[in-house]
């Protein structure tokens, strides 16, 4: 075990799944299929073994947060106001963060009766392509400097204080921010914030985004596996783009497949891998829990902060 994990408890899947009394997952296989990203493999067994105990753990953190807020209120002699419980989900591109986040959204809304759960991805905080181009940052898209971190912090601050907020919308089809479209985010009971940059600290700021989170998850896997998943996903995106001329990937569909895949491999090596090694993975130990995946997307180990 490297020093990085010195303050984590390593738990095998077998041990982890026994930490929760077995219950039926509160969703069907059809629902699970509808929320998983198209290159992700996740089964109802994973929901029972991994995600139900995780939901249970989040329940413990939420209770302890409420107890602390209540005691603090007594100490300060003022009523504590209700705040959303904010969960950060990070990890590499193509590692399965979106599936984890969407699944948690369903599980939390069904575990806590009448709970409202908002899901936000930080893609919406990327600067529009036109701006990135002007700043000569288009090739650095996804790197820390390509995000409007000020707006992201502003969003987190407002939500934390119980105020609703409107954020930009990003589309993978056009590979850009959608002009004149906004997502209204309410300060729900739970707000899940998912993205490759959610544990990073904004440039030259004294503030960590993790300061806003009540719980945080890092989805982890070996680099060679993530690369395979990234290339698989790229292939699937091409198939989807075939019939749609407005799709960013459409022009690639008329090129020889081996050339396109060579291009994708180059994008992985020169952009995504660099971003992972320099900016994403170094934030892994800021997570409360690390879910480690094997090559078939199965979670085999869980690391919980001591």
Coordinates of C-alpha atoms in Angstrom, one line a residue, residues 17-268:
X17 CA -21.3 -6.4 1.1
X18 CA -21.8 -7.9 4.5
X19 CA -21.9 -4.5 6.2
X20 CA -25.4 -4.0 5.1
X21 CA -28.4 -6.3 5.9
X22 CA -29.5 -7.7 2.5
X23 CA -32.5 -5.9 1.1
X24 CA -33.9 -5.9 -2.4
X25 CA -32.5 -3.1 -4.5
X26 CA -35.2 -0.3 -4.8
X27 CA -34.9 -0.3 -8.7
X28 CA -35.5 -2.8 -11.5
X29 CA -33.0 -4.1 -14.1
X30 CA -34.7 -1.9 -16.7
X31 CA -34.3 1.2 -14.7
X32 CA -30.7 0.3 -14.1
X33 CA -30.1 -0.1 -17.8
X34 CA -31.7 3.2 -18.5
X35 CA -29.3 5.1 -16.2
X36 CA -26.0 3.4 -17.0
X37 CA -23.6 5.0 -19.4
X38 CA -23.6 3.0 -22.6
X39 CA -20.1 1.6 -22.0
X40 CA -20.6 0.8 -18.4
X41 CA -21.4 -2.7 -17.1
X42 CA -23.3 -2.6 -13.8
X43 CA -25.6 -5.3 -12.4
X44 CA -28.3 -5.4 -9.7
X45 CA -25.8 -7.5 -7.8
X46 CA -23.4 -4.5 -7.8
X47 CA -26.3 -2.4 -6.4
X48 CA -26.9 -4.8 -3.6
X49 CA -23.2 -5.5 -2.8
X50 CA -21.7 -2.1 -3.2
X51 CA -24.2 0.7 -3.5
X52 CA -26.7 -0.2 -0.8
X53 CA -24.0 -0.3 1.9
X54 CA -22.7 3.0 0.4
X55 CA -26.2 4.5 0.7
X56 CA -26.2 3.3 4.3
X57 CA -22.9 5.0 5.0
X58 CA -24.1 8.3 3.5
X59 CA -27.1 8.0 5.9
X60 CA -24.7 7.9 8.8
X61 CA -22.8 10.9 7.6
X62 CA -26.0 12.9 7.0
X63 CA -27.2 12.1 10.5
X64 CA -23.9 13.2 12.0
X65 CA -23.9 16.4 10.0
X66 CA -27.4 17.2 11.3
X67 CA -26.4 16.5 14.9
X68 CA -23.4 18.7 14.5
X69 CA -25.4 21.5 13.0
X70 CA -27.9 21.2 15.8
X71 CA -25.2 21.3 18.6
X72 CA -23.5 24.2 16.9
X73 CA -26.8 26.1 16.8
X74 CA -27.2 25.5 20.6
X75 CA -23.7 26.7 21.2
X76 CA -24.2 29.8 19.0
X77 CA -27.7 30.3 20.4
X78 CA -29.3 30.5 17.1
X79 CA -31.4 28.1 15.0
X80 CA -29.5 26.2 12.4
X81 CA -31.0 26.5 9.0
X82 CA -31.5 23.4 6.8
X83 CA -28.7 22.9 4.3
X84 CA -28.5 20.4 1.4
X85 CA -26.2 17.4 1.9
X86 CA -23.7 17.8 -1.0
X87 CA -21.9 14.8 -2.4
X88 CA -18.9 15.2 -4.8
X89 CA -18.1 12.4 -7.3
X90 CA -14.8 12.4 -9.1
X91 CA -12.5 10.2 -11.2
X92 CA -11.1 10.0 -14.7
X93 CA -12.9 10.5 -18.0
X94 CA -14.7 7.2 -19.0
X95 CA -14.4 5.6 -15.5
X96 CA -18.1 5.5 -14.8
X97 CA -18.7 8.6 -12.6
X98 CA -22.0 9.4 -14.3
X99 CA -23.5 5.9 -13.8
X100 CA -22.4 6.0 -10.1
X101 CA -24.0 9.5 -9.7
X102 CA -27.3 8.6 -11.5
X103 CA -27.6 5.4 -9.4
X104 CA -27.0 7.3 -6.2
X105 CA -29.6 9.8 -7.2
X106 CA -32.2 7.0 -7.5
X107 CA -31.1 5.2 -4.4
X108 CA -31.0 8.3 -2.2
X109 CA -34.4 9.5 -3.4
X110 CA -35.9 6.1 -2.5
X111 CA -34.0 5.4 0.7
X112 CA -34.9 8.7 2.3
X113 CA -38.7 9.1 2.1
X114 CA -39.7 12.1 0.1
X115 CA -36.1 13.3 -0.4
X116 CA -35.3 15.5 -3.3
X117 CA -32.0 14.8 -5.1
X118 CA -30.4 17.1 -7.6
X119 CA -27.6 16.0 -10.0
X120 CA -25.2 18.4 -11.5
X121 CA -22.2 17.7 -13.7
X122 CA -19.4 20.2 -13.9
X123 CA -19.3 20.0 -17.7
X124 CA -21.7 22.9 -17.6
X125 CA -19.0 25.0 -16.0
X126 CA -16.6 24.6 -19.0
X127 CA -16.0 27.8 -20.9
X128 CA -17.7 27.8 -24.3
X129 CA -15.5 26.6 -27.2
X130 CA -15.4 30.1 -28.7
X131 CA -13.9 31.5 -25.5
X132 CA -11.5 28.6 -25.2
X133 CA -10.4 29.1 -28.8
X134 CA -9.8 32.8 -28.2
X135 CA -7.6 32.0 -25.2
X136 CA -5.9 29.2 -27.1
X137 CA -7.2 26.6 -24.7
X138 CA -9.2 24.4 -26.9
X139 CA -6.6 21.6 -26.7
X140 CA -6.7 22.0 -22.9
X141 CA -10.4 21.4 -22.6
X142 CA -11.1 19.5 -19.4
X143 CA -7.9 20.8 -17.8
X144 CA -8.4 23.1 -14.7
X145 CA -8.0 26.3 -16.7
X146 CA -10.8 25.4 -19.1
X147 CA -13.5 25.7 -16.3
X148 CA -15.1 28.8 -15.0
X149 CA -14.2 28.0 -11.4
X150 CA -15.5 31.3 -10.1
X151 CA -19.0 30.4 -11.3
X152 CA -18.7 26.8 -9.9
X153 CA -17.7 28.1 -6.5
X154 CA -20.5 30.7 -6.7
X155 CA -22.9 27.9 -7.4
X156 CA -21.7 25.7 -4.5
X157 CA -21.8 28.7 -2.2
X158 CA -25.4 29.5 -3.1
X159 CA -26.6 25.9 -2.9
X160 CA -24.9 25.4 0.4
X161 CA -26.8 28.4 1.7
X162 CA -30.1 27.0 0.6
X163 CA -30.4 29.2 -2.5
X164 CA -31.5 27.9 -5.9
X165 CA -29.1 28.6 -8.8
X166 CA -29.1 28.5 -12.6
X167 CA -26.2 26.9 -14.4
X168 CA -25.1 26.5 -18.1
X169 CA -25.8 23.3 -19.9
X170 CA -23.2 21.3 -21.8
X171 CA -24.0 18.9 -24.7
X172 CA -21.7 16.1 -25.7
X173 CA -23.5 15.9 -29.0
X174 CA -22.3 19.4 -30.0
X175 CA -19.2 19.2 -27.7
X176 CA -20.0 22.7 -26.4
X177 CA -22.1 24.8 -24.0
X178 CA -25.6 25.0 -25.3
X179 CA -26.3 28.7 -26.0
X180 CA -29.2 30.3 -24.1
X181 CA -30.0 27.1 -22.1
X182 CA -29.8 26.8 -18.3
X183 CA -30.4 24.1 -15.8
X184 CA -32.3 25.3 -12.7
X185 CA -30.8 23.6 -9.6
X186 CA -32.8 23.7 -6.4
X187 CA -31.2 23.5 -3.0
X188 CA -32.6 20.0 -2.6
X189 CA -32.1 17.6 0.3
X190 CA -29.2 16.1 -1.6
X191 CA -27.1 17.7 -4.3
X192 CA -24.7 15.4 -6.2
X193 CA -21.9 17.2 -8.1
X194 CA -20.1 15.0 -10.6
X195 CA -17.0 15.8 -12.6
X196 CA -13.3 15.2 -13.2
X197 CA -12.4 18.5 -11.4
X198 CA -14.6 18.4 -8.3
X199 CA -11.7 17.8 -5.8
X200 CA -9.4 20.4 -7.4
X201 CA -8.7 23.7 -5.8
X202 CA -9.3 26.7 -8.1
X203 CA -6.1 28.4 -9.4
X204 CA -4.6 30.7 -6.8
X205 CA -7.6 30.5 -4.5
X206 CA -7.5 29.8 -0.8
X207 CA -10.7 27.7 -1.2
X208 CA -11.0 24.0 -1.9
X209 CA -14.1 22.8 -3.6
X210 CA -14.1 19.9 -1.2
X211 CA -14.8 22.4 1.6
X212 CA -18.4 22.4 0.3
X213 CA -18.9 18.6 0.3
X214 CA -20.4 16.6 3.1
X215 CA -19.3 13.4 1.4
X216 CA -17.1 12.6 -1.5
X217 CA -16.5 9.6 -3.8
X218 CA -13.6 8.9 -6.2
X219 CA -14.1 6.2 -8.8
X220 CA -10.8 4.5 -9.5
X221 CA -9.3 2.0 -12.0
X222 CA -6.0 1.0 -13.6
X223 CA -5.0 3.4 -16.4
X224 CA -4.9 0.6 -19.0
X225 CA -8.5 -0.3 -18.2
X226 CA -9.7 3.4 -18.4
X227 CA -8.0 3.7 -21.8
X228 CA -9.8 0.7 -23.1
X229 CA -13.1 2.0 -21.8
X230 CA -12.4 5.5 -23.3
X231 CA -11.7 3.9 -26.8
X232 CA -14.8 1.7 -26.5
X233 CA -16.9 4.7 -25.7
X234 CA -15.4 6.7 -28.6
X235 CA -16.4 3.8 -31.0
X236 CA -20.0 3.8 -29.6
X237 CA -20.2 7.6 -30.0
X238 CA -19.3 7.3 -33.6
X239 CA -22.1 4.7 -34.2
X240 CA -24.6 7.1 -32.6
X241 CA -23.3 10.0 -34.7
X242 CA -23.7 8.3 -38.1
X243 CA -27.2 9.5 -38.8
X244 CA -26.9 12.9 -37.2
X245 CA -25.0 15.6 -39.2
X246 CA -25.2 18.1 -36.3
X247 CA -23.3 15.7 -34.0
X248 CA -19.7 16.7 -33.2
X249 CA -18.6 13.1 -34.0
X250 CA -20.4 13.0 -37.4
X251 CA -17.4 14.1 -39.6
X252 CA -15.4 11.2 -38.2
X253 CA -17.9 8.6 -39.4
X254 CA -16.9 9.1 -43.0
X255 CA -13.2 8.4 -42.3
X256 CA -11.5 5.0 -42.1
X257 CA -12.0 3.4 -38.7
X258 CA -8.3 2.7 -38.1
X259 CA -7.4 6.3 -38.7
X260 CA -10.2 7.6 -36.4
X261 CA -9.2 5.2 -33.6
X262 CA -5.6 6.3 -34.0
X263 CA -6.8 9.8 -33.5
X264 CA -8.8 8.8 -30.4
X265 CA -5.8 7.0 -29.0
X266 CA -3.8 10.2 -29.5
X267 CA -6.4 12.3 -27.7
X268 CA -6.3 9.8 -24.8

